[in-house]
PDB file of C-alpha atoms in Angstrom:
ATOM      1  CA  MET A   1      94.405 131.745 100.336  1.00 52.00           C
ATOM      2  CA  ALA A   2      97.606 129.929 100.719  1.00 55.00           C
ATOM      3  CA  ASP A   3      96.318 127.970 103.766  1.00 62.00           C
ATOM      4  CA  ALA A   4      93.149 126.891 101.544  1.00 62.00           C
ATOM      5  CA  MET A   5      95.522 125.721  99.070  1.00 62.00           C
ATOM      6  CA  GLU A   6      97.643 123.688 101.510  1.00 59.00           C
ATOM      7  CA  ASP A   7      94.430 122.101 102.932  1.00 61.00           C
ATOM      8  CA  GLN A   8      93.374 121.079  99.423  1.00 60.00           C
ATOM      9  CA  LYS A   9      96.867 119.540  98.748  1.00 56.00           C
ATOM     10  CA  ARG A  10      96.768 117.712 102.178  1.00 57.00           C
ATOM     11  CA  ASP A  11      93.310 116.435 101.491  1.00 80.00           C
ATOM     12  CA  ARG A  12      94.498 115.098  98.082  1.00 90.00           C
ATOM     13  CA  VAL A  13      97.637 113.453  99.740  1.00 91.00           C
ATOM     14  CA  ASP A  14      95.313 111.781 102.193  1.00 90.00           C
ATOM     15  CA  ASP A  15      92.787 110.959  99.626  1.00 93.00           C
ATOM     16  CA  LEU A  16      95.644 109.103  97.703  1.00 95.00           C
ATOM     17  CA  MET A  17      96.688 107.356 101.001  1.00 96.00           C
ATOM     18  CA  VAL A  18      93.251 106.247 101.492  1.00 96.00           C
ATOM     19  CA  HIS A  19      93.152 104.563  98.054  1.00 97.00           C
ATOM     20  CA  VAL A  20      96.695 103.025  98.859  1.00 97.00           C
ATOM     21  CA  ALA A  21      95.325 101.632 102.030  1.00 98.00           C
ATOM     22  CA  ARG A  22      92.377 100.068 100.539  1.00 98.00           C
ATOM     23  CA  GLY A  23      94.536  98.581  97.780  1.00 96.00           C
ATOM     24  CA  ARG A  24      96.808  97.162 100.519  1.00 97.00           C
ATOM     25  CA  ILE A  25      93.785  95.386 101.999  1.00 98.00           C
ATOM     26  CA  ALA A  26      92.540  94.189  98.561  1.00 97.00           C
ATOM     27  CA  LEU A  27      95.848  92.914  97.521  1.00 94.00           C
ATOM     28  CA  GLY A  28      96.445  91.205 101.096  1.00 96.00           C
ATOM     29  CA  ALA A  29      93.013  89.473 100.895  1.00 97.00           C
ATOM     30  CA  ALA A  30      93.673  88.225  97.554  1.00 95.00           C
ATOM     31  CA  ALA A  31      97.130  86.910  98.585  1.00 93.00           C
ATOM     32  CA  LEU A  32      95.608  85.296 101.695  1.00 95.00           C
ATOM     33  CA  VAL A  33      92.760  83.551  99.878  1.00 95.00           C
ATOM     34  CA  ALA A  34      94.870  82.543  96.790  1.00 92.00           C
ATOM     35  CA  PRO A  35      98.618  82.363  97.822  1.00 90.00           C
ATOM     36  CA  GLY A  36      99.632  80.236  94.857  1.00 87.00           C
ATOM     37  CA  LEU A  37      97.981  82.861  92.253  1.00 87.00           C
ATOM     38  CA  SER A  38      99.670  85.641  94.013  1.00 84.00           C
ATOM     39  CA  ALA A  39     102.828  84.161  93.997  1.00 82.00           C
ATOM     40  CA  ARG A  40     102.646  83.141  90.296  1.00 80.00           C
ATOM     41  CA  ALA A  41     101.865  86.698  89.687  1.00 77.00           C
ATOM     42  CA  LEU A  42     104.818  87.958  91.417  1.00 72.00           C
ATOM     43  CA  GLY A  43     107.114  85.439  89.518  1.00 68.00           C
ATOM     44  CA  ALA A  44     107.301  82.567  91.815  1.00 69.00           C
ATOM     45  CA  ALA A  45     107.685  79.105  90.558  1.00 65.00           C
ATOM     46  CA  LYS A  46     104.513  77.266  89.651  1.00 67.00           C
ATOM     47  CA  PRO A  47     104.785  74.066  91.812  1.00 70.00           C
ATOM     48  CA  THR A  48     102.914  74.169  95.143  1.00 72.00           C
ATOM     49  CA  ASP A  49     105.380  74.867  97.856  1.00 72.00           C
ATOM     50  CA  GLY A  50     104.206  75.167 101.425  1.00 78.00           C
ATOM     51  CA  GLY A  51     106.918  77.472 102.502  1.00 85.00           C
ATOM     52  CA  ARG A  52     106.122  79.770  99.507  1.00 84.00           C
ATOM     53  CA  ASP A  53     102.460  79.975 100.592  1.00 88.00           C
ATOM     54  CA  LEU A  54     103.415  80.715 104.047  1.00 91.00           C
ATOM     55  CA  ALA A  55     105.689  83.624 102.934  1.00 88.00           C
ATOM     56  CA  VAL A  56     102.786  85.024 100.613  1.00 90.00           C
ATOM     57  CA  ARG A  57     100.227  84.691 103.521  1.00 94.00           C
ATOM     58  CA  MET A  58     102.689  86.495 105.716  1.00 94.00           C
ATOM     59  CA  PHE A  59     102.991  89.325 103.259  1.00 93.00           C
ATOM     60  CA  ALA A  60      99.230  89.442 103.006  1.00 95.00           C
ATOM     61  CA  ALA A  61      98.935  89.640 106.690  1.00 97.00           C
ATOM     62  CA  ARG A  62     101.409  92.724 106.659  1.00 97.00           C
ATOM     63  CA  GLU A  63      99.400  94.478 103.783  1.00 97.00           C
ATOM     64  CA  ILE A  64      96.172  93.948 105.650  1.00 98.00           C
ATOM     65  CA  ALA A  65      97.542  95.237 108.840  1.00 98.00           C
ATOM     66  CA  LEU A  66      99.129  98.468 107.153  1.00 97.00           C
ATOM     67  CA  GLY A  67      96.087  99.275 105.177  1.00 98.00           C
ATOM     68  CA  ALA A  68      93.428  98.696 108.052  1.00 98.00           C
ATOM     69  CA  GLY A  69      95.856 100.589 110.419  1.00 97.00           C
ATOM     70  CA  TYR A  70      95.772 103.452 108.086  1.00 97.00           C
ATOM     71  CA  LEU A  71      91.970 103.485 107.467  1.00 97.00           C
ATOM     72  CA  LEU A  72      91.051 103.004 111.190  1.00 97.00           C
ATOM     73  CA  SER A  73      93.443 105.718 112.600  1.00 95.00           C
ATOM     74  CA  LYS A  74      92.665 109.394 112.578  1.00 90.00           C
ATOM     75  CA  ASP A  75      95.002 112.125 111.558  1.00 82.00           C
ATOM     76  CA  PRO A  76      97.575 112.370 114.397  1.00 85.00           C
ATOM     77  CA  ASP A  77      97.962 108.442 114.240  1.00 92.00           C
ATOM     78  CA  ARG A  78      97.945 108.346 110.460  1.00 93.00           C
ATOM     79  CA  VAL A  79     101.374 110.067 110.585  1.00 93.00           C
ATOM     80  CA  LEU A  80     102.870 107.021 112.103  1.00 95.00           C
ATOM     81  CA  TRP A  81     100.987 104.543 109.877  1.00 96.00           C
ATOM     82  CA  ALA A  82     102.245 106.350 106.796  1.00 96.00           C
ATOM     83  CA  ARG A  83     105.770 106.342 107.872  1.00 96.00           C
ATOM     84  CA  MET A  84     105.779 102.597 108.563  1.00 97.00           C
ATOM     85  CA  GLY A  85     104.336 102.174 105.126  1.00 97.00           C
ATOM     86  CA  LEU A  86     107.020 104.236 103.622  1.00 97.00           C
ATOM     87  CA  VAL A  87     109.614 102.138 105.458  1.00 97.00           C
ATOM     88  CA  VAL A  88     108.116  98.922 104.152  1.00 97.00           C
ATOM     89  CA  ASP A  89     107.601 100.114 100.618  1.00 97.00           C
ATOM     90  CA  SER A  90     111.015 101.385 100.276  1.00 97.00           C
ATOM     91  CA  LEU A  91     112.411  98.024 101.521  1.00 97.00           C
ATOM     92  CA  ASP A  92     110.141  96.325  99.180  1.00 94.00           C
ATOM     93  CA  ALA A  93     111.504  98.507  96.249  1.00 96.00           C
ATOM     94  CA  ALA A  94     115.161  97.866  97.354  1.00 96.00           C
ATOM     95  CA  SER A  95     114.367  94.123  97.356  1.00 93.00           C
ATOM     96  CA  GLY A  96     112.880  94.221  94.138  1.00 90.00           C
ATOM     97  CA  LEU A  97     116.270  95.938  92.761  1.00 93.00           C
ATOM     98  CA  ARG A  98     118.175  93.135  94.341  1.00 93.00           C
ATOM     99  CA  SER A  99     116.202  90.370  92.565  1.00 87.00           C
ATOM    100  CA  ARG A 100     116.882  91.814  89.159  1.00 86.00           C
ATOM    101  CA  ARG A 101     119.505  89.164  88.562  1.00 87.00           C
ATOM    102  CA  THR A 102     117.227  86.232  89.650  1.00 86.00           C
ATOM    103  CA  LEU A 103     113.957  87.259  88.046  1.00 83.00           C
ATOM    104  CA  PRO A 104     113.279  88.199  84.507  1.00 84.00           C
ATOM    105  CA  LEU A 105     113.684  91.939  84.206  1.00 88.00           C
ATOM    106  CA  TRP A 106     110.019  92.753  83.541  1.00 86.00           C
ATOM    107  CA  ARG A 107     109.041  91.253  86.806  1.00 84.00           C
ATOM    108  CA  ALA A 108     111.774  92.941  88.873  1.00 87.00           C
ATOM    109  CA  ALA A 109     111.008  96.052  87.074  1.00 90.00           C
ATOM    110  CA  ALA A 110     107.118  95.736  87.748  1.00 89.00           C
ATOM    111  CA  ALA A 111     107.868  95.067  91.394  1.00 89.00           C
ATOM    112  CA  VAL A 112     110.174  98.007  91.713  1.00 93.00           C
ATOM    113  CA  ALA A 113     107.729 100.337  89.982  1.00 94.00           C
ATOM    114  CA  LEU A 114     104.765  99.288  92.243  1.00 93.00           C
ATOM    115  CA  ALA A 115     106.699  99.332  95.642  1.00 95.00           C
ATOM    116  CA  GLY A 116     108.436 102.763  94.436  1.00 96.00           C
ATOM    117  CA  GLY A 117     105.209 104.320  93.309  1.00 96.00           C
ATOM    118  CA  VAL A 118     103.482 103.550  96.710  1.00 96.00           C
ATOM    119  CA  ALA A 119     106.546 104.634  98.642  1.00 97.00           C
ATOM    120  CA  ALA A 120     106.578 107.811  96.702  1.00 96.00           C
ATOM    121  CA  ALA A 121     102.921 108.341  97.829  1.00 95.00           C
ATOM    122  CA  GLY A 122     103.933 107.648 101.395  1.00 96.00           C
ATOM    123  CA  ALA A 123     106.828 110.022 100.980  1.00 96.00           C
ATOM    124  CA  ALA A 124     104.472 112.818  99.907  1.00 94.00           C
ATOM    125  CA  LYS A 125     102.346 112.046 103.090  1.00 93.00           C
ATOM    126  CA  VAL A 126     105.222 112.133 105.447  1.00 94.00           C
ATOM    127  CA  ALA A 127     106.497 115.147 103.771  1.00 94.00           C
ATOM    128  CA  LYS A 128     103.198 117.098 104.031  1.00 91.00           C
ATOM    129  CA  ASP A 129     103.084 115.945 107.835  1.00 89.00           C
ATOM    130  CA  ILE A 130     106.246 117.308 108.587  1.00 90.00           C
ATOM    131  CA  VAL A 131     105.711 120.623 106.893  1.00 86.00           C
ATOM    132  CA  ARG A 132     102.548 120.988 108.453  1.00 73.00           C
TER     133      ARG A 132
END
């Protein structure tokens, strides 16, 4: 009975990570296609800036790669993709905390909440993989 419950929990965590991976791809595709809109949503200045758009597109590529890597891999390789995602999301959350003095509080808080929430999902997956 305990094994069945563990499998069900593992499946829920993996299902969550599949949704996270799909979200990464969607977010990355949107940022790739409309970097200016994505930058404004993140709180960047409104004027067109080639450097800003380049940075957003680089972010987009990273998100697409992490999402696709997770979805295209199978169980043993998903362990590595989940760990890479956890590192990236943890660094994003830390970056959001560092930006609290240069961005409006609500924007910094939203960035930290989003990155922190995804990092928490990744941490749950990594923990399950370690315990397994």
